[in-house]
CSV table of C-alpha atoms and ligand atoms in Angstrom, one decimal:
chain,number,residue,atom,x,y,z
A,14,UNK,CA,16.2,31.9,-13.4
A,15,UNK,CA,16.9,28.6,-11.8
A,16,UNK,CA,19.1,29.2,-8.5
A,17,UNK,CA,22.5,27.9,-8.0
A,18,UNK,CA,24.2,27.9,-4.3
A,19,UNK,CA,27.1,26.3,-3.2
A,20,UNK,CA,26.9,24.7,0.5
A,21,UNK,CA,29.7,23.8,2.7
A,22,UNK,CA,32.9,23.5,3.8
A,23,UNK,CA,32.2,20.0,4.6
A,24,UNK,CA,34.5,18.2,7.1
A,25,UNK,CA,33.6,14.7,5.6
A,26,UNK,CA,31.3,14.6,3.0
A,27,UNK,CA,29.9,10.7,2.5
A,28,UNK,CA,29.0,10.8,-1.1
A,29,UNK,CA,27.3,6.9,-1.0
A,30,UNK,CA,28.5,7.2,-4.9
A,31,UNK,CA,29.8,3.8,-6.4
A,32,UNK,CA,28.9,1.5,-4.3
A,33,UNK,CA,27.2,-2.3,-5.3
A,34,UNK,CA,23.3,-2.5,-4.4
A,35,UNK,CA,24.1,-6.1,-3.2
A,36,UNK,CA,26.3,-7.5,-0.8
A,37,UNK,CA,29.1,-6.6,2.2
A,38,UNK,CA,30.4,-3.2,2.3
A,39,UNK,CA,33.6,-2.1,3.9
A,40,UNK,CA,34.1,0.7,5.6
A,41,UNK,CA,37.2,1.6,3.3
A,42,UNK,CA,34.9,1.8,0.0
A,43,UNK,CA,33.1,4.6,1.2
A,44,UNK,CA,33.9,7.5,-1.0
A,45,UNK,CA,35.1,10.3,1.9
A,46,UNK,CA,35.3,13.9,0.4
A,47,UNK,CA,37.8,16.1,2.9
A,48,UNK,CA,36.9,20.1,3.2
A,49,UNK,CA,33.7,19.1,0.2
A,50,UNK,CA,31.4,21.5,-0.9
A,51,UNK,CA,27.9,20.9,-2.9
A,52,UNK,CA,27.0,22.9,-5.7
A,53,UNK,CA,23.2,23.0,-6.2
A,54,UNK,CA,21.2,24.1,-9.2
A,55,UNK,CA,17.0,24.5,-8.9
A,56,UNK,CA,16.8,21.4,-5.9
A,57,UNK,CA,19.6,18.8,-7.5
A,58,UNK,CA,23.0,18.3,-6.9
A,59,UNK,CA,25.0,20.1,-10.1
A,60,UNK,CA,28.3,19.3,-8.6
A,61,UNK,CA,30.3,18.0,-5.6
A,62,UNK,CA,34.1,19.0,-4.9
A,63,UNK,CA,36.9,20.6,-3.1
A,64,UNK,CA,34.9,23.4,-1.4
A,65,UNK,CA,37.4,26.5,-2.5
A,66,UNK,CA,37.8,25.3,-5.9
A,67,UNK,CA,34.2,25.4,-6.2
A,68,UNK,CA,33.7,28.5,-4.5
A,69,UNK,CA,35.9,30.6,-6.6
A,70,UNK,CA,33.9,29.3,-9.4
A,71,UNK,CA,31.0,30.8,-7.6
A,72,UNK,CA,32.1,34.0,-6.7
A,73,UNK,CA,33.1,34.6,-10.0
A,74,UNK,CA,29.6,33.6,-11.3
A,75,UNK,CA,27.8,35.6,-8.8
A,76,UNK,CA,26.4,32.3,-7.1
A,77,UNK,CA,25.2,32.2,-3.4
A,78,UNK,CA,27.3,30.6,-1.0
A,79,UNK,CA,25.6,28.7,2.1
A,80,UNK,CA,28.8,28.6,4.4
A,81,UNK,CA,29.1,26.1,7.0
A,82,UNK,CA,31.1,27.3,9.9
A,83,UNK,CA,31.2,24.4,12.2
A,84,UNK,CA,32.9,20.9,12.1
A,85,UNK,CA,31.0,18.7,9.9
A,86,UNK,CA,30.2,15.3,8.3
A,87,UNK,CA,27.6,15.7,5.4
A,88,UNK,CA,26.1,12.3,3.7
A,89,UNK,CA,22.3,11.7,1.8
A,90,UNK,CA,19.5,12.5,3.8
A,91,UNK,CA,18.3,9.1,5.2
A,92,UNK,CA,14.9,7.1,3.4
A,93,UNK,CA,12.9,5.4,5.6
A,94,UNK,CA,11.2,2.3,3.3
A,95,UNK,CA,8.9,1.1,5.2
A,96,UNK,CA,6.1,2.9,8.0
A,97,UNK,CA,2.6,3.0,8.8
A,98,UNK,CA,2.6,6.6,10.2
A,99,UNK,CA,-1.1,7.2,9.3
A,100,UNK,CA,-3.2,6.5,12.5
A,101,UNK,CA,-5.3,7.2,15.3
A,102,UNK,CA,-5.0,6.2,19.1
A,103,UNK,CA,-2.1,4.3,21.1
A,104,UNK,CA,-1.3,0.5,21.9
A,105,UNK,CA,0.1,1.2,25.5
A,106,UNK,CA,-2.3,-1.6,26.5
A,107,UNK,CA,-0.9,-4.3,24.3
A,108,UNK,CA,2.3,-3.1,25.2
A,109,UNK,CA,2.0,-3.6,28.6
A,110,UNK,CA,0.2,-7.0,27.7
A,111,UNK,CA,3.6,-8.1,26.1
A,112,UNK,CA,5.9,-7.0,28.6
A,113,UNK,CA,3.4,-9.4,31.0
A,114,UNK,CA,4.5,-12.2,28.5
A,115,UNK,CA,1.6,-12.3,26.2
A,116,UNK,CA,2.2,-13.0,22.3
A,117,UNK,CA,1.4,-10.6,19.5
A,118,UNK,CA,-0.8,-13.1,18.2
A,119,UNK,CA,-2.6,-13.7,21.5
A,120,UNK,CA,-3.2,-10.1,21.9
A,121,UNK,CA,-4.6,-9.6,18.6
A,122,UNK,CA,-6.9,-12.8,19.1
A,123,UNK,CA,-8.0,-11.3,22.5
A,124,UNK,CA,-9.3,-7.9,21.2
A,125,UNK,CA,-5.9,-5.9,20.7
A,126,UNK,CA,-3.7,-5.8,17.8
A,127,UNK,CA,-4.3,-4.4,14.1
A,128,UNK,CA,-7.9,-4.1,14.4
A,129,UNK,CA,-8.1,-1.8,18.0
A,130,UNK,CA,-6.0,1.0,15.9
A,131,UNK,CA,-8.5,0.0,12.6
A,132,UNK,CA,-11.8,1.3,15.0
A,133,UNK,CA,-9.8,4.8,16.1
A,134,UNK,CA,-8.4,5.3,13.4
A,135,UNK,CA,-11.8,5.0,11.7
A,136,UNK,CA,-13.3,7.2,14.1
A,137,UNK,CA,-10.7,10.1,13.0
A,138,UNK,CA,-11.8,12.2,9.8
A,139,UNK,CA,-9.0,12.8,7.0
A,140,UNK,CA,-7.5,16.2,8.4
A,141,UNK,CA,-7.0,14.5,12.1
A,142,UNK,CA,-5.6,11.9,10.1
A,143,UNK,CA,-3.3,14.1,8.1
A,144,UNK,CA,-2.7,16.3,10.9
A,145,UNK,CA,-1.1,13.7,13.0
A,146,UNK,CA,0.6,11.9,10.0
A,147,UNK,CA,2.3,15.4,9.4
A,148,UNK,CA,3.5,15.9,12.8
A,149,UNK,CA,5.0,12.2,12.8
A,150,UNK,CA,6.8,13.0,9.3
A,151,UNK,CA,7.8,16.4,10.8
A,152,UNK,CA,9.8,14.5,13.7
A,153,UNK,CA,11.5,12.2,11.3
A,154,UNK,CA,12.3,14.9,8.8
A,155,UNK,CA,14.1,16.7,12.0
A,156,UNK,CA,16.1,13.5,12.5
A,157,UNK,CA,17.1,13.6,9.4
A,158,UNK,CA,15.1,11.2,7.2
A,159,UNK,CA,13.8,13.4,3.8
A,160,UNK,CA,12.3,10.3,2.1
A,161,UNK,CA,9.5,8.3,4.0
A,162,UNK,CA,7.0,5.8,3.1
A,163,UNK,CA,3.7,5.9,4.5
A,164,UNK,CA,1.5,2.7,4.1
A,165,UNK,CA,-2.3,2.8,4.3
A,166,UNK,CA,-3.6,-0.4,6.2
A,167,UNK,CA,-5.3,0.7,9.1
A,168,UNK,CA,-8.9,1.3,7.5
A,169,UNK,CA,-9.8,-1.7,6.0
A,170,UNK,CA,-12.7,-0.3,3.6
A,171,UNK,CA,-12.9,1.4,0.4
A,172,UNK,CA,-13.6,4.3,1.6
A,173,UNK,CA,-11.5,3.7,4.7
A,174,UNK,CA,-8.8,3.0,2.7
A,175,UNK,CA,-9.0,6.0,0.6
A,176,UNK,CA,-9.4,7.8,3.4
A,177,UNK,CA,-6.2,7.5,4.7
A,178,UNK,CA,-4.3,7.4,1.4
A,179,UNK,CA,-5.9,11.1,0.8
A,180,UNK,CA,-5.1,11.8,4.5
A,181,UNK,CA,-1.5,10.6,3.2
A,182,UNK,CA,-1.5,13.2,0.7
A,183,UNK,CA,-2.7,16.2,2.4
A,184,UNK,CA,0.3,15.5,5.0
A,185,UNK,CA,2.5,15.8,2.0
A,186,UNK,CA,1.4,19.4,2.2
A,187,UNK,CA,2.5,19.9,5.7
A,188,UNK,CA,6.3,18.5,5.3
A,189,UNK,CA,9.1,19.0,3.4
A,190,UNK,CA,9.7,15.4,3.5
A,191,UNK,CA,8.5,13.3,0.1
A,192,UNK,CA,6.0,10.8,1.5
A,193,UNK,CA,5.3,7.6,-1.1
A,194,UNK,CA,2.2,6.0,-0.5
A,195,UNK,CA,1.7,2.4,-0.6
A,196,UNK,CA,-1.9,1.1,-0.4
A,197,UNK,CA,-1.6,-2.2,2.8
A,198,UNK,CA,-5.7,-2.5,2.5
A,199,UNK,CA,-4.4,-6.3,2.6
A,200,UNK,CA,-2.7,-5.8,6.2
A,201,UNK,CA,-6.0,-8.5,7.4
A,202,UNK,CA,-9.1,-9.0,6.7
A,203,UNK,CA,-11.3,-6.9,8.9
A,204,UNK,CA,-14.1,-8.4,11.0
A,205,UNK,CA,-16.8,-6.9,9.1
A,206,UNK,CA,-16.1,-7.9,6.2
A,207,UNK,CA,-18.5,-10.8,5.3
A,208,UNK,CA,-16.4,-13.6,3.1
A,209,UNK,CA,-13.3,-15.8,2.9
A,210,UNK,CA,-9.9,-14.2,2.6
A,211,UNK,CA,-9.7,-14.4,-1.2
A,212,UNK,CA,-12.6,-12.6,-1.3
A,213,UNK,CA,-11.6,-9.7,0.8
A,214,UNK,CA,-8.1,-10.1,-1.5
A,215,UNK,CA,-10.6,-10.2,-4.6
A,216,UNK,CA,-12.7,-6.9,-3.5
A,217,UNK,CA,-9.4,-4.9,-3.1
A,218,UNK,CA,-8.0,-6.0,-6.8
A,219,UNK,CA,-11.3,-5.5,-8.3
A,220,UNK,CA,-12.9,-2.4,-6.7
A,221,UNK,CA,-10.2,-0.5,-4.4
A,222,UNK,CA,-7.1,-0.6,-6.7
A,223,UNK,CA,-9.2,1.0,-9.9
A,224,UNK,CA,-9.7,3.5,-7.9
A,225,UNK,CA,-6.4,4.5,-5.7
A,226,UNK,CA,-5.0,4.2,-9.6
A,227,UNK,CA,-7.4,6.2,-11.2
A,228,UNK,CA,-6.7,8.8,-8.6
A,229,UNK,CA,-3.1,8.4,-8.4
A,230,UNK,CA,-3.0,7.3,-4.7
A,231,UNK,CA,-0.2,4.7,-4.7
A,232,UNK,CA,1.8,3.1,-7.3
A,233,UNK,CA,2.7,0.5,-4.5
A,234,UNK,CA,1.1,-2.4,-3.0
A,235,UNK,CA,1.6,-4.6,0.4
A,236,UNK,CA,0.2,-7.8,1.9
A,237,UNK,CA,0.9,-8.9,5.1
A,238,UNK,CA,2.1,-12.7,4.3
A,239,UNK,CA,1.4,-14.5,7.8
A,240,UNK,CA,-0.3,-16.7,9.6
A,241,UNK,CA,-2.6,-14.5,11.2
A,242,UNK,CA,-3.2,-12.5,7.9
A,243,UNK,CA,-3.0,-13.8,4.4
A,244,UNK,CA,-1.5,-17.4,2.9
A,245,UNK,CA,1.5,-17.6,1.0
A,246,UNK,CA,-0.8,-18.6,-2.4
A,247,UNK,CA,-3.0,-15.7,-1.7
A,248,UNK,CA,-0.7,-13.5,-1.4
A,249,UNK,CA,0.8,-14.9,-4.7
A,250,UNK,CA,-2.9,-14.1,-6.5
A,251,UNK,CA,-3.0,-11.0,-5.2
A,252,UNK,CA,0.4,-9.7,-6.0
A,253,UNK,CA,0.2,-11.1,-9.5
A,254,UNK,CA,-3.5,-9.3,-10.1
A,255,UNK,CA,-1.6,-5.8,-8.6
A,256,UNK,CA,1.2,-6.2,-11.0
A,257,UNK,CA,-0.8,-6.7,-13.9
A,258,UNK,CA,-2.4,-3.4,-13.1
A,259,UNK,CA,0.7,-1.9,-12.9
A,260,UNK,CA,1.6,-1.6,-9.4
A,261,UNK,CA,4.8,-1.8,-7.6
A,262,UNK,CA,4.7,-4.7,-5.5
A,263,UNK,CA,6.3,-4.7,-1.6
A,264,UNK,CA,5.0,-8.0,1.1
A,265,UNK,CA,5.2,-8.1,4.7
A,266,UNK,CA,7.7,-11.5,5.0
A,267,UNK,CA,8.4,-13.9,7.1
A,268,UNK,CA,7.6,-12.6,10.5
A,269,UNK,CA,6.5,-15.1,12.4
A,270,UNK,CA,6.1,-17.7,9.4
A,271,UNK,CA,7.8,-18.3,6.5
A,272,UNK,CA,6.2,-18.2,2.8
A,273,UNK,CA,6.4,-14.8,1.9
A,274,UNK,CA,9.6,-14.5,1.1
A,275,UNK,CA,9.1,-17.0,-1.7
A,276,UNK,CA,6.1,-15.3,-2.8
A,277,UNK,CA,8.4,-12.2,-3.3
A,278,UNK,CA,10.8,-13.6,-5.4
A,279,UNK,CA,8.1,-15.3,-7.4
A,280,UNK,CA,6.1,-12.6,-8.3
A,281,UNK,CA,9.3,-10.0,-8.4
A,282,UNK,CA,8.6,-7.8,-5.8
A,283,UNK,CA,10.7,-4.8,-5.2
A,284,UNK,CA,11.0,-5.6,-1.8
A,285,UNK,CA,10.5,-7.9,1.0
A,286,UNK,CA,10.1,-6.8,4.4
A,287,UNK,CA,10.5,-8.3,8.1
A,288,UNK,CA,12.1,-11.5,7.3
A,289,UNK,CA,12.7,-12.4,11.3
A,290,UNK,CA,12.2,-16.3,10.5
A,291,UNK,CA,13.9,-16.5,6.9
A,292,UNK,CA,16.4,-19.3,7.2
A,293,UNK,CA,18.8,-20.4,4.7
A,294,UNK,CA,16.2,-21.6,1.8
A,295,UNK,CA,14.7,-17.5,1.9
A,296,UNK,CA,18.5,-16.0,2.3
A,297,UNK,CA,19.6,-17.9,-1.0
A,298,UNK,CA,16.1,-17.2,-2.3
A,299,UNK,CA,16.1,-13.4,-1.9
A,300,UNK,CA,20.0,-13.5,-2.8
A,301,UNK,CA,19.3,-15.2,-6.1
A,302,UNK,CA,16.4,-12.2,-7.6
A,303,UNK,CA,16.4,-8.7,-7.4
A,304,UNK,CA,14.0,-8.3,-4.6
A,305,UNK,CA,15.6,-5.8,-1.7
A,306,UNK,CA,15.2,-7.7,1.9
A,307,UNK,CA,14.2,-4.8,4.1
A,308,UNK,CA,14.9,-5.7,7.9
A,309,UNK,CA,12.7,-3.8,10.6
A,310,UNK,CA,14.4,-3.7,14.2
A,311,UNK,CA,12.3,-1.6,15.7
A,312,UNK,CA,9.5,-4.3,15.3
A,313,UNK,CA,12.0,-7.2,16.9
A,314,UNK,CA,12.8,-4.4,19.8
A,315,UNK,CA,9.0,-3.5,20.2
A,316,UNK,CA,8.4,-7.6,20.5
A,317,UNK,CA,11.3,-8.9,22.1
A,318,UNK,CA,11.9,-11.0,19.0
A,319,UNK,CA,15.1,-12.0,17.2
A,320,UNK,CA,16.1,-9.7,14.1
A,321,UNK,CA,16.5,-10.7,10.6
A,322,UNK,CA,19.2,-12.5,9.3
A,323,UNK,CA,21.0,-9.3,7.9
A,324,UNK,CA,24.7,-10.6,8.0
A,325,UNK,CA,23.6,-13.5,6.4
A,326,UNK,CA,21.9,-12.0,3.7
A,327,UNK,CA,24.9,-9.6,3.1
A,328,UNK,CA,27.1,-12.6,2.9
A,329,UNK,CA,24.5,-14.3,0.6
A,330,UNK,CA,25.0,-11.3,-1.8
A,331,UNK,CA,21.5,-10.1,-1.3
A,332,UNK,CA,20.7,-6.2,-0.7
A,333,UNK,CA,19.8,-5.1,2.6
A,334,UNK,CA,18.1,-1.8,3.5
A,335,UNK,CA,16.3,-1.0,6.9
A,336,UNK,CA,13.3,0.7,7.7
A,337,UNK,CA,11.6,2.0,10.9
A,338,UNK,CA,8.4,0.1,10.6
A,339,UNK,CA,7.0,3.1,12.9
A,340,UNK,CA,3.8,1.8,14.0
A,341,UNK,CA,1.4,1.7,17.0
A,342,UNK,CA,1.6,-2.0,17.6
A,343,UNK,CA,4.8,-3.7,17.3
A,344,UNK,CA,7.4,-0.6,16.5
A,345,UNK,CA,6.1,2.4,18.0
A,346,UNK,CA,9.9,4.0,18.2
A,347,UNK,CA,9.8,5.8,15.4
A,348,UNK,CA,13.6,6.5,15.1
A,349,UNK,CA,15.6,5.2,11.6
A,350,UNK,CA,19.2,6.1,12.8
A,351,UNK,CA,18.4,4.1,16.1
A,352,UNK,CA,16.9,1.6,14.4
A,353,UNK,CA,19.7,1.0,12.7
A,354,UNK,CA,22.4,1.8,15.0
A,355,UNK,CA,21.3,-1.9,17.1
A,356,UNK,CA,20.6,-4.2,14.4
A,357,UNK,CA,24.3,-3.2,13.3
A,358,UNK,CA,25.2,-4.0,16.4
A,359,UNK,CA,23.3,-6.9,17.3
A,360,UNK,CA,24.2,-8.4,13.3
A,361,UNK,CA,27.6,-7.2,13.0
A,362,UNK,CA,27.0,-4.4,10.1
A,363,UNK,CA,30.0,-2.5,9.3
A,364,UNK,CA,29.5,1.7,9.1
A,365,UNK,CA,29.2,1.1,5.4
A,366,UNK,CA,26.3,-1.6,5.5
A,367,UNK,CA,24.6,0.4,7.5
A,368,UNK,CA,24.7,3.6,6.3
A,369,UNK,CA,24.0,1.9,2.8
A,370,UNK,CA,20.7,0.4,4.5
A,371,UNK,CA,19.1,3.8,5.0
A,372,UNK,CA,20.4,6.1,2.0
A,373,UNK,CA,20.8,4.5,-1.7
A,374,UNK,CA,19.6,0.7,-0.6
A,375,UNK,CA,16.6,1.8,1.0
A,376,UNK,CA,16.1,4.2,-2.3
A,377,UNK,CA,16.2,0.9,-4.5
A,378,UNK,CA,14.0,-0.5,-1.5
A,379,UNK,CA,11.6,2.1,-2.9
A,380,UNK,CA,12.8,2.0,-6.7
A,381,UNK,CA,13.6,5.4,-6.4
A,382,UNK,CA,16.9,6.4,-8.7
A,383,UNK,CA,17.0,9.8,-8.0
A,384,UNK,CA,18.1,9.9,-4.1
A,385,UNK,CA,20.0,8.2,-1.7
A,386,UNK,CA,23.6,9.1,-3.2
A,387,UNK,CA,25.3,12.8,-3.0
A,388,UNK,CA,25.7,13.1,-7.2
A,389,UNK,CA,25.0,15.1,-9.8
A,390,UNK,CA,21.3,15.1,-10.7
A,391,UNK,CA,20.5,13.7,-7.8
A,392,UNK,CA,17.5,15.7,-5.8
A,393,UNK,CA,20.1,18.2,-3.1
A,394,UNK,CA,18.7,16.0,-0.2
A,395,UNK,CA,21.4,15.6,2.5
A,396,UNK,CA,21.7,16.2,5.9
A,397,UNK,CA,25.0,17.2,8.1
A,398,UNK,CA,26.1,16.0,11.7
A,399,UNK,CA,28.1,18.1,14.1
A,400,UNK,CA,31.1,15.7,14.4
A,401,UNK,CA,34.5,15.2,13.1
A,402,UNK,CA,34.5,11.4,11.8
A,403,UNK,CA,31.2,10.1,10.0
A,404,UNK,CA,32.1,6.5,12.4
A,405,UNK,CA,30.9,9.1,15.4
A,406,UNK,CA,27.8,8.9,13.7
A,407,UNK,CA,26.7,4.7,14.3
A,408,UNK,CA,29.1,5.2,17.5
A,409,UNK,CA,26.5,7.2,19.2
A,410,UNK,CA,24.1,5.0,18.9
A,411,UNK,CA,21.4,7.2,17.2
A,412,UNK,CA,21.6,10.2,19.8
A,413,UNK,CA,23.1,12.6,18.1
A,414,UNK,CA,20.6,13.8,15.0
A,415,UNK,CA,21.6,16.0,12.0
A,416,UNK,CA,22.1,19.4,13.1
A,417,UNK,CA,21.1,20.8,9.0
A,418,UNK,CA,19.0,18.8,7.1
A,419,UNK,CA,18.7,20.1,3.3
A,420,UNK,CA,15.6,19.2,1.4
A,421,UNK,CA,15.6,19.9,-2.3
A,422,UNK,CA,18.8,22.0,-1.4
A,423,UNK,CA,17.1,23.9,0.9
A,424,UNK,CA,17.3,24.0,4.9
A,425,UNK,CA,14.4,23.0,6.6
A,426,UNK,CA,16.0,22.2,10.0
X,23,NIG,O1,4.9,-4.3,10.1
X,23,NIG,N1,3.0,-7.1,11.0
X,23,NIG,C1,2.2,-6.5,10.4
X,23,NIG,N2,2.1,-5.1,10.3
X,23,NIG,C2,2.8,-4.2,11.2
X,23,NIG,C3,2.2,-4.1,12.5
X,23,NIG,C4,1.0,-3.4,12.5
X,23,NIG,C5,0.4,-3.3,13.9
X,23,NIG,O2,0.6,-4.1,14.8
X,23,NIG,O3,-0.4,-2.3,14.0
X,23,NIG,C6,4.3,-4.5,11.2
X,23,NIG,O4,4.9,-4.9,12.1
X,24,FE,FE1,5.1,-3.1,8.7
């Protein structure tokens, strides 16, 4: 028999429910339950309400009741779109290169960069791999993120590659969390490789993504559009070849170049990610399609760069979700809700725009319609804070983490 159980009294339950995909968000259209409860049938959301209503209901249909006795503001569990948990080693060194002045670029020319955390994580076997990508997801899942994608990228070889997106996998064992894969074997073209870019691009349409499809790996795939990785045009092949064979399609955007923003809307990506440099041709681009921009403070904060242009893409009418971008090199923070909190400070975000940015708009970051909004039929993945007002929540600044986190309706923290 599929289990039902009611959960709550809710203070404040944030439902995320009617909202646009695209554009500005006011505090005032979030949809604030008072004293909520959440019905929950076999993982998904049956119903959301007044809490008593719904718990005579229950009693009289011999449902379980989770009660909440504290003071608390319920919303979606949070979705991280966009990390690279899966790797080996540290980058304190290039760290402490950058806060001596030197450039990401320069340090990657010099040694450092991509490719030092390609050779250890190369050195470490699939269950190290796993092992650590677990414990990564494990932390995040405690802060309250249930949804996180994990791209490959650090291997740079079939089997390197397909090392880590199996390493990926086996993590999924480990954590509650839903981890979707995304295959970055285009983050650069490694050193051994012998051949131009577009035939390192070529190698990965025509022998790697058979494969990671064959063996149901990834249904997404990255490039890193950027000066020191792959042309606009090439990145344009590419893409096109991995949507002809039926990929979901995500780029790594203007970082520290423009071009790739463009290439996104061309080729209809789902996403485009980064987007520190996109000026007003890229905003009005990425307003005009479909494709979600998907900023990444953590990497402006680990680089001491400028963020992406996330009020103007708002005001643009484009979509705007936000991602971690956990990775050794530029973003090794690791934390969404802080993450978040600055660039809504830094860009002027309301609670609603930001919130948005890592619940339903990261979900259609990720072209996932089954999360991101407390509704019915939704997957029960929420989370709840101890605090009376859900504006306590961006007010402190990313502190204070979830003190339940529900997964599939159940409580894994
Ligand atoms: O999203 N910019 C390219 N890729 C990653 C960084 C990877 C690294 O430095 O290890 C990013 O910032
Ligand atoms: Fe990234």
């Amino acid at each position: 028999m599929i289990e039902r159980k009611l959960i709550g009294p809710f203070k404040q339950l944030l439902t995320m429910n009617n909202l646009p995909v695209n554009g500005p968000l006011n505090d005032n259209e979030i949809e604030v339950f008072e004293k909520a409860g959440i019905l929950t049938e076999g993982g998904c959301i049956a119903e959301v309400g007044l809490f008593d209503t719904l718990a005579e209901e229950a009693k009289k249909n011999n449902c379980s009741i989770e009660e909440i006795n504290s003071c608390t503001v319920a919303m979606p569990g949070f979705i991280d779109p966009h990390t690279h948990i899966c790797w080996a080693g540290n980058r304190a060194n290039d760290y402490s290169m950058r806060l001596e002045g030197k450039t990401y670029p320069d340090i990657a020319k010099s040694g450092g960069g991509i490719i030092s955390t390609v050779e250890k994580t190369r050195n470490a076997n699939a269950d190290e791999l796993a092992f650590l990508t677990a414990d990564r997801a494990k932390r995040m899942l405690n802060d309250g993120v249930t949804t996180i994608e994990v791209k490959s990228g650090y291997g740079l070889t079939g089997s390197e590659e397909i090392k880590i997106l199996q390493a990926i996998k086996k993590a999924g064992n480990f954590v509650q969390a839903d981890l979707i894969p995304t295959c970055l074997a285009a983050h650069i073209k490694p050193y051994d490789f012998e051949g131009s870019n577009s035939a390192y691009l070529n190698f990965i349409v025509n022998d790697l993504l058979p494969e990671i499809y064959e063996k149901g790996l990834a249904n997404r795939v990255d490039i890193y559009c950027d000066e020191m990785a792959f042309k606009p045009k090439e990145a344009l092949d590419f893409l096109m070849k991995a949507k002809d064979m039926g990929f979901e399609l995500t780029i790594h955007a203007d970082q520290f170049t423009i071009g790739g923003s463009e290439v996104a809307a061309k080729v209809g990506a789902v996403s485009a990610d980064h987007l520190e440099v996109s000026g007003i041709r890229e905003i009005k681009l990425l307003a005009a399609g479909s494709v979600v921009p998907v900023a990444l403070p953590a990497s402006s904060v680990g680089l001491g760069t400028k963020f992406a242009p996330a009020r103007k893409l708002l005001n643009a009418g484009a979509s705007l979700a936000i991602g971690s971008d956990w990775n050794p090199g530029t973003a090794p923070m690791g934390d969404l809700l802080i993450c978040a909190a600055i660039l809504g400070v830094f860009e002027k975000l309301t609670n609603a725009e930001t919130l948005a940015a890592i619940t339903f708009r990261a979900a259609a970051a990720l072209d996932l319609k089954d999360r991101g909004i407390i509704k019915k039929g939704n997957i029960a993945d929420f989370i709840a804070f101890e605090l009376n007002d859900y504006r306590e929540i961006l007010y402190n600044q990313g502190k204070i983490k979830p003190n339940i986190v529900w997964k599939n309706g159940i409580p894994v923290k």
